Amino acid sequence: MERDRDTAMAAIRSVYRITGRINTGSTLAETLQLIVDAVVDGTGFAVAVVNYLHPEGVYEAVALAGSEEAGETLLGARYPAAELDEYLERAEVWGQLRYLPHERHSTHIHSWVPDAVPGGDEVPEDERWHPLDALFAPLRAPSGELVGILGVDLPSDGRRPGPLQRELLEMLAAQAGIAINNANLVEALQRERRHLAASEEAFRLAFTGAGTGMCMLGLTGVSQARMTRVNPALCELLGRSETELLELRIADVLHPDDLDLARLAFAAATTGKGTPVRDYEIRCVRGDGTVIWVSTTLSLVAGPPAFGILQVQDITGRKAAEADLVRRASRDPLTGLANRDALAPPLAAAIRRAHAGLGDSVLLFCDLDDFKVVNDTRGHDAGDAVLVAVAQRLCGLVRPGDTVARLGGDEFVVLAQDLAGTDAAALLDRVERAIAAPVVHDGHVLRVRASVGAAVIDATCQDAGAALRMADRAMYQVKGHRHTLGMTERVTAHGERSGAPGGIPLLWLAEP
């Protein structure tokens, strides 16, 4: 679980880092190369190629990263759109992605086949990436128009990509489609300027028709800067009319908590330091009061007078997806409880509170007795039902500020802060009784019991590891008493730390 969380966080940080790069290309060709470089850099695939869709309906492999041999084979290859679309109809649908297993490979499409795949025989055959496997991601403009197809190959671990890797590839493909659309807009604008004597008319057409929100603004500082021109896409994105936006300052549409960031970004962009195009992610407030996340690109245009062109793209959905990735990396997928990593911050906070004299806490370590019997006799579905029921019951026993976590298997932890001795003993008793209540699953009544060890977190507690070890040892002593004495009598015993505040028993075994 820790490795999965680290992998998810590293991937998210990588996507954050590289998505800004793909919008900095000054030409379409440069943008396409930045895209494939970003895919290889951030998604775990060794090879990436963009098949750009030309206006005449022909795909062309125009940018590739990761393999010179693949580049020599693929770059410049052209396919009628109908032919490549027919090829992709054989693929399995993975959300926005299209996976073509080697069994469905066609020789009609020019392709590159690697000599070997990382991992080799060390990867189970049912998870192994085959040299003829292929994975594609459609690249779409904000309007939904298809602008190209991204192909990837050679996953670094030699396995078919899992949900996280697929989602990251989808996120990057979405940003790539926007970048290609923006590059197309820029090149279209340049072509118009070359062909039309009235450069202002050419700009007006591109500006007004852009699917990305755009505005022109003065460079007088974010607190006073006003939009002097807005396009319909920006009006729709911000939920305000053109007249209303032209009467407002830039600061009026920003979230109050992001004003300081906006001031720093605006100052950096307008002092001439660094590149003339800067990308920022910031919150805006729509006309109806709702808050959205946007990605902004500020380009400076030399005067006189100098002005800025701001491009704004709604990324609220992407932000929500990233937050969900972070949440899933810290939660137990079966029960939804905090996992070991997510338990660490509140446990550390409880130790700090105890050391500061702000109150002691109690840590309960729960291990389910007879759980193996349920799995062996009724199957893992029944075992899962028991674990979910135990999680729900534990959550129902604690206060909003307390923490319930599953450490794995049938081990649960309850962290209750600012709990007096009598209340802690009562909580321990309620925990045991709640777990001992029967669980009905598929017409069967399932019963498990709990061995619960308690550790007091006071000023003598050194760290989170010490607290967990103490509660774990207490739980095993309870389990030992249970095997020795049976369940016919109530036993209380004290662990190695006698004299706990309020006389809290460090071990408490109660008959359900």
XYZ file of C-alpha atoms in Angstrom:
512
model
C 0.000 0.000 0.000
C 2.863 2.407 0.851
C 4.526 1.653 -2.465
C 1.205 2.256 -4.283
C 0.791 5.596 -2.512
C 4.363 6.648 -3.294
C 3.861 5.629 -6.924
C 0.599 7.602 -7.165
C 2.093 10.715 -5.572
C 5.221 10.544 -7.751
C 3.073 10.166 -10.857
C 0.846 13.096 -9.869
C 3.874 15.305 -9.212
C 5.306 14.263 -12.574
C 2.078 15.137 -14.401
C 1.959 18.498 -12.589
C 5.527 19.176 -13.684
C 5.228 18.224 -17.332
C 1.738 19.413 -18.328
C 2.926 23.012 -18.150
C 5.743 22.248 -20.589
C 3.572 21.059 -23.465
C 1.951 24.479 -23.904
C 5.267 26.291 -24.369
C 5.964 25.189 -27.953
C 6.195 28.067 -30.401
C 5.113 25.866 -33.348
C 2.869 22.869 -33.852
C 5.871 20.613 -34.547
C 7.573 21.755 -31.340
C 4.364 21.218 -29.364
C 3.948 17.679 -30.721
C 7.533 16.788 -29.781
C 7.024 18.238 -26.285
C 3.935 16.014 -25.934
C 5.706 12.716 -26.736
C 8.663 13.715 -24.550
C 6.233 14.419 -21.705
C 4.462 11.061 -22.145
C 7.746 9.125 -21.976
C 8.860 11.256 -19.024
C 5.708 10.955 -16.960
C 3.557 7.882 -17.697
C 5.888 4.871 -17.466
C 5.989 4.048 -21.192
C 9.340 3.961 -22.992
C 8.020 4.898 -26.449
C 5.356 7.412 -27.518
C 4.263 8.579 -30.973
C 1.721 11.211 -32.090
C -0.271 10.510 -35.242
C -1.436 14.005 -36.206
C -4.736 14.296 -38.096
C -4.300 16.632 -41.065
C -7.280 18.691 -42.261
C -7.519 16.549 -45.406
C -8.335 13.474 -43.279
C -4.924 11.758 -43.203
C -3.006 10.676 -40.102
C 0.753 11.170 -40.104
C 3.286 9.966 -37.507
C 4.974 13.312 -36.916
C 6.588 13.120 -33.458
C 8.174 10.219 -31.565
C 10.204 9.829 -28.370
C 12.016 6.959 -26.698
C 13.517 4.919 -29.553
C 15.596 5.924 -32.558
C 14.793 2.571 -34.184
C 11.067 3.175 -33.750
C 11.487 6.674 -35.151
C 13.228 5.364 -38.271
C 10.380 2.893 -38.773
C 7.334 5.042 -37.982
C 8.034 8.730 -38.556
C 6.492 10.002 -41.764
C 4.082 7.064 -42.130
C 0.665 8.254 -43.362
C -2.710 6.510 -43.105
C -6.162 7.503 -44.346
C -8.299 8.321 -41.315
C -10.849 5.630 -42.206
C -8.117 2.971 -42.316
C -6.710 3.803 -38.872
C -10.197 4.203 -37.422
C -11.100 0.718 -38.717
C -7.917 -0.629 -37.133
C -8.872 0.870 -33.773
C -12.385 -0.615 -33.944
C -10.757 -3.956 -33.033
C -9.462 -2.494 -29.779
C -10.815 -2.966 -26.279
C -12.307 0.204 -24.764
C -10.469 1.309 -21.603
C -12.259 4.529 -20.685
C -10.871 7.084 -23.142
C -8.097 4.688 -24.173
C -8.075 1.935 -26.797
C -6.090 -1.250 -26.063
C -5.245 -3.561 -28.977
C -3.925 -6.932 -27.736
C -1.494 -8.794 -29.910
C -4.131 -11.346 -30.889
C -5.947 -8.594 -32.805
C -2.840 -7.105 -34.401
C -3.144 -6.263 -38.078
C -0.357 -6.101 -40.651
C -2.264 -3.501 -42.680
C -1.013 -0.719 -40.421
C 2.696 0.092 -40.537
C 4.059 -0.690 -37.060
C 7.249 -1.089 -35.062
C 7.780 -4.264 -33.020
C 10.371 -4.137 -30.206
C 12.837 -6.986 -29.840
C 11.973 -7.487 -26.174
C 9.715 -6.143 -23.428
C 11.042 -5.209 -19.946
C 10.336 -7.731 -17.222
C 10.360 -10.788 -19.476
C 9.406 -14.066 -17.841
C 9.446 -12.438 -14.392
C 6.030 -10.934 -15.177
C 3.056 -13.341 -14.966
C 1.851 -14.248 -18.440
C -1.687 -12.925 -17.858
C -0.236 -9.491 -16.912
C 2.627 -9.382 -19.424
C 2.852 -6.770 -22.176
C 3.372 -8.499 -25.537
C 5.665 -6.934 -28.186
C 2.653 -6.719 -30.523
C 0.352 -5.124 -27.927
C -0.614 -1.501 -28.571
C -2.326 1.228 -26.545
C -3.802 4.403 -28.017
C -5.255 7.622 -26.607
C -7.397 9.909 -28.790
C -6.276 13.560 -28.662
C -9.189 15.996 -28.718
C -9.548 19.766 -28.812
C -11.752 21.424 -26.144
C -14.618 21.297 -28.667
C -14.318 17.488 -28.816
C -12.843 17.495 -32.326
C -10.256 14.758 -32.894
C -6.832 16.279 -33.630
C -4.644 13.184 -33.421
C -3.980 9.812 -31.805
C -1.272 9.110 -29.255
C 0.279 5.637 -29.305
C 2.427 4.236 -26.468
C 4.547 1.104 -26.139
C 6.992 -0.694 -23.817
C 5.695 -0.101 -20.262
C 8.742 0.163 -18.023
C 7.589 -2.677 -15.735
C 6.656 -4.979 -18.622
C 3.022 -5.184 -17.507
C -0.230 -4.131 -19.083
C -1.064 -0.782 -17.474
C -3.275 -0.721 -14.393
C -6.008 1.828 -13.513
C -3.592 4.453 -12.153
C -1.289 4.381 -15.198
C -4.283 4.485 -17.543
C -5.792 7.462 -15.713
C -2.514 9.367 -15.811
C -2.234 8.684 -19.558
C -5.823 9.928 -20.049
C -5.051 13.111 -18.077
C -1.932 13.822 -20.109
C -3.721 13.029 -23.381
C -6.453 15.542 -22.469
C -3.846 18.236 -21.876
C -2.060 17.258 -25.108
C -5.263 17.712 -27.118
C -5.656 21.212 -25.677
C -2.011 22.012 -26.447
C -2.381 20.842 -30.065
C -5.552 22.874 -30.418
C -3.770 25.934 -29.048
C -0.826 25.348 -31.390
C -3.240 24.987 -34.292
C -4.873 28.249 -33.281
C -1.512 29.998 -33.113
C -0.422 28.657 -36.500
C -3.817 29.451 -37.970
C -3.452 32.991 -36.659
C 0.019 33.287 -38.159
C -1.233 32.019 -41.498
C -4.093 34.494 -41.414
C -1.731 37.317 -40.617
C 0.473 36.356 -43.554
C -2.448 36.127 -45.962
C -4.556 39.051 -44.788
C -3.478 42.623 -44.950
C -5.803 43.408 -42.060
C -3.964 41.636 -39.246
C -6.510 42.852 -36.688
C -9.319 41.066 -38.533
C -7.300 37.847 -38.633
C -6.661 38.060 -34.886
C -10.307 38.831 -34.211
C -11.398 35.685 -36.034
C -8.962 33.443 -34.175
C -9.602 35.146 -30.824
C -13.379 35.092 -31.049
C -13.612 31.571 -32.433
C -11.170 29.960 -30.029
C -12.577 27.123 -27.944
C -10.274 28.198 -25.094
C -11.228 31.215 -22.973
C -9.111 34.223 -23.939
C -8.859 37.888 -23.020
C -6.633 40.873 -23.677
C -5.599 42.910 -20.650
C -3.491 45.845 -19.647
C -0.288 45.373 -17.689
C -0.958 47.602 -14.680
C -0.769 44.966 -11.931
C -3.309 42.315 -11.020
C -5.105 44.533 -8.474
C -5.955 47.168 -11.083
C -5.621 45.326 -14.419
C -8.797 45.131 -16.446
C -9.793 42.992 -19.388
C -10.006 45.078 -22.536
C -11.306 42.307 -24.759
C -12.870 38.899 -24.040
C -13.993 36.043 -26.244
C -17.276 34.080 -25.963
C -15.501 31.008 -24.539
C -14.239 33.037 -21.575
C -17.713 34.487 -20.964
C -19.153 30.964 -20.883
C -16.357 29.651 -18.665
C -16.780 32.445 -16.075
C -20.578 32.580 -16.355
C -20.580 36.342 -17.014
C -21.507 38.556 -19.951
C -18.951 40.395 -22.049
C -20.159 43.745 -20.661
C -19.830 42.539 -17.075
C -16.321 41.179 -17.580
C -15.109 44.404 -19.197
C -16.316 46.343 -16.140
C -14.463 44.102 -13.680
C -10.849 43.960 -12.632
C -8.958 40.698 -12.991
C -8.853 40.532 -9.192
C -12.673 40.555 -9.065
C -12.945 37.128 -10.701
C -10.156 35.448 -8.694
C -10.680 33.465 -5.499
C -9.711 35.683 -2.517
C -7.308 33.056 -1.170
C -5.382 33.054 -4.473
C -4.899 36.821 -4.831
C -1.386 36.794 -3.364
C -0.331 34.018 -5.763
C -1.861 35.944 -8.649
C 0.038 39.108 -7.703
C 3.346 37.238 -7.620
C 2.624 35.489 -10.921
C 1.556 38.715 -12.612
C 4.602 40.592 -11.355
C 6.953 37.821 -12.504
C 5.353 37.728 -15.950
C 5.460 41.479 -16.493
C 8.977 42.293 -15.253
C 10.627 40.587 -18.192
C 12.281 37.898 -16.058
C 12.214 34.418 -17.526
C 10.123 33.333 -20.507
C 7.381 35.591 -21.892
C 4.768 32.826 -21.507
C 3.931 31.607 -18.019
C 1.462 28.929 -16.912
C -0.377 28.976 -13.587
C -3.182 27.004 -11.978
C -5.512 29.146 -9.908
C -9.123 29.354 -8.704
C -11.767 31.662 -10.197
C -15.259 32.591 -9.009
C -18.027 32.318 -11.599
C -20.948 34.696 -11.827
C -23.158 32.309 -9.827
C -20.568 32.104 -7.019
C -19.248 28.630 -7.821
C -15.487 28.129 -7.659
C -13.573 26.510 -10.526
C -9.923 25.635 -11.103
C -8.375 27.036 -14.261
C -5.037 26.741 -16.037
C -3.908 30.146 -17.261
C -1.271 31.047 -19.825
C -0.183 34.687 -19.981
C 1.604 35.795 -23.149
C 3.157 39.251 -23.362
C 2.816 41.201 -26.605
C 5.242 44.052 -27.236
C 3.661 47.473 -27.790
C 3.278 50.210 -27.930
C 1.287 49.845 -25.882
C 2.315 46.465 -24.464
C -0.539 44.146 -23.493
C -1.113 40.599 -22.396
C -3.128 37.734 -23.887
C -4.514 35.431 -21.227
C -5.690 31.928 -22.149
C -7.884 30.197 -19.588
C -8.803 26.490 -19.520
C -11.197 24.884 -17.016
C -9.314 22.089 -15.179
C -11.805 21.538 -12.343
C -12.407 17.954 -13.447
C -8.694 17.206 -13.597
C -8.170 18.686 -10.144
C -10.989 16.526 -8.767
C -9.450 13.431 -10.398
C -6.052 14.223 -8.908
C -7.592 14.749 -5.470
C -9.373 11.408 -5.841
C -6.066 9.714 -6.686
C -4.515 11.152 -3.537
C -7.547 10.097 -1.476
C -7.486 6.532 -2.816
C -3.758 6.281 -2.128
C -4.442 6.948 1.580
C -7.565 4.799 2.051
C -8.105 1.067 2.407
C -9.895 0.069 -0.833
C -12.193 -2.501 0.802
C -13.441 -0.652 3.896
C -12.725 2.964 3.015
C -10.887 3.414 6.315
C -7.581 5.200 6.645
C -4.595 2.995 5.866
C -1.299 2.861 7.755
C 0.059 5.921 5.953
C -3.052 7.976 6.668
C -2.945 6.966 10.355
C 0.520 8.470 10.787
C -0.436 12.207 10.820
C -3.203 12.012 13.482
C -1.084 9.647 15.575
C 1.868 12.037 15.426
C -0.479 14.913 16.327
C -1.751 12.989 19.372
C 1.825 12.464 20.561
C 2.593 16.163 20.129
C -0.519 17.101 22.110
C 0.489 14.766 24.927
C 4.024 16.174 25.059
C 2.592 19.714 25.153
C 0.371 18.809 28.102
C -2.848 19.260 26.091
C -4.304 15.841 26.855
C -3.632 12.119 26.525
C -5.068 9.775 23.932
C -5.784 6.063 23.721
C -4.757 3.718 20.923
C -6.730 0.472 20.542
C -5.224 -2.359 18.461
C -7.917 -4.846 17.370
C -7.267 -8.292 15.912
C -10.221 -10.459 14.837
C -10.316 -13.949 16.337
C -11.942 -16.719 14.283
C -11.655 -14.623 11.101
C -9.709 -17.395 9.345
C -12.551 -19.776 10.129
C -15.000 -17.478 8.319
C -12.738 -17.300 5.262
C -12.099 -21.045 5.227
C -15.714 -22.102 5.695
C -17.693 -19.375 3.938
C -15.214 -17.945 1.458
C -13.460 -14.635 0.992
C -16.676 -12.817 0.074
C -17.975 -13.590 3.537
C -14.655 -12.508 5.043
C -14.857 -9.212 3.179
C -18.400 -8.693 4.433
C -17.177 -9.154 8.001
C -14.327 -6.664 7.522
C -16.696 -4.054 6.060
C -19.185 -4.582 8.905
C -16.438 -4.237 11.523
C -15.212 -1.023 9.871
C -18.718 0.464 9.863
C -19.301 -0.461 13.497
C -15.989 1.016 14.647
C -16.725 4.261 12.813
C -20.087 4.408 14.566
C -18.428 4.207 17.998
C -15.978 7.094 17.710
C -16.221 10.874 17.672
C -15.632 13.039 14.570
C -12.076 13.902 15.643
C -11.055 10.284 16.251
C -9.461 7.971 13.677
C -10.294 4.410 12.636
C -7.767 2.637 10.391
C -7.250 -0.784 8.872
C -3.599 -1.835 8.909
C -4.189 -4.869 6.717
C -5.723 -8.321 7.005
C -7.976 -8.404 10.064
C -6.096 -5.741 12.059
C -7.851 -2.483 12.938
C -6.739 0.522 14.989
C -8.822 3.107 16.836
C -7.190 6.378 17.933
C -9.331 8.265 20.452
C -8.010 11.628 21.590
C -8.537 13.344 24.961
C -10.126 10.306 26.541
C -10.183 9.772 30.309
C -9.485 6.379 31.886
C -13.085 5.344 32.545
C -14.228 6.516 29.136
C -11.343 4.659 27.466
C -12.280 1.421 29.206
C -15.906 1.933 28.212
C -14.867 2.506 24.581
C -12.763 -0.659 24.615
C -15.726 -2.615 25.954
C -18.047 -1.167 23.290
C -15.521 -2.044 20.589
C -15.373 -5.681 21.675
C -19.132 -5.977 21.939
C -19.766 -4.266 18.594
C -17.350 -6.582 16.796
C -18.836 -9.649 18.493
C -22.333 -8.876 17.163
C -23.311 -11.322 14.401
C -22.941 -10.434 10.718
C -25.544 -11.797 8.301
C -24.192 -12.539 4.819
C -25.794 -14.569 2.055
C -28.204 -16.191 4.464
C -25.496 -17.174 6.947
C -24.815 -15.763 10.409
C -21.107 -15.045 10.814
C -19.449 -14.431 14.181
C -16.011 -13.195 15.079
C -14.532 -11.833 18.283
C -11.805 -9.310 18.883
C -8.656 -9.297 20.960
C -8.099 -5.634 21.779
C -4.959 -4.136 23.264
C -4.865 -0.558 24.531
C -1.942 1.840 24.812
C -2.071 5.225 26.515
C -0.406 8.020 24.550
C 0.968 10.383 27.178
C 4.082 12.518 27.606
C 6.266 9.393 27.966
C 5.323 8.082 24.506
C 8.325 8.500 22.216
C 6.855 8.181 18.739
C 4.113 6.608 16.622
C 6.041 3.361 16.170
C 6.397 2.951 19.942
C 2.668 3.549 20.462
C 1.709 0.962 17.839
C 4.157 -1.600 19.212
C 2.810 -1.088 22.735
C -0.813 -1.551 21.637
C 0.187 -4.546 19.488
C 1.952 -6.252 22.409
C -1.037 -5.566 24.629
C -3.324 -7.165 22.045
C -1.192 -10.325 21.905
C -1.246 -10.558 25.704
C -5.043 -10.354 25.560
C -5.080 -13.083 22.930
C -2.812 -15.200 25.134
C -5.116 -14.731 28.135
C -8.075 -15.700 25.982
C -6.475 -18.975 24.927
C -5.471 -19.696 28.528
C -8.664 -18.720 30.348
C -11.310 -19.150 27.661
C -14.180 -16.702 27.227
C -16.073 -17.511 30.442
C -14.524 -14.810 32.601
C -13.615 -11.156 32.351
C -9.941 -10.421 32.736
C -8.161 -7.112 33.264
C -4.399 -6.881 33.324
C -1.757 -4.200 33.137
C 1.043 -4.141 30.597
C 4.596 -2.985 31.049
C 3.596 0.668 31.572
C 1.866 0.602 34.919
C 0.418 3.679 36.480
C -1.331 4.957 33.354
C -3.291 8.177 33.887
C -6.715 7.612 35.346
C -5.983 3.950 35.975
C -6.636 2.977 32.352
C -6.026 -0.764 31.970
C -3.608 -1.359 29.140
C -5.231 -4.733 28.488
C -8.949 -5.287 28.725
C -10.581 -8.531 27.691
C -14.352 -8.575 27.938
C -16.748 -11.407 27.293
C -19.025 -10.410 24.338
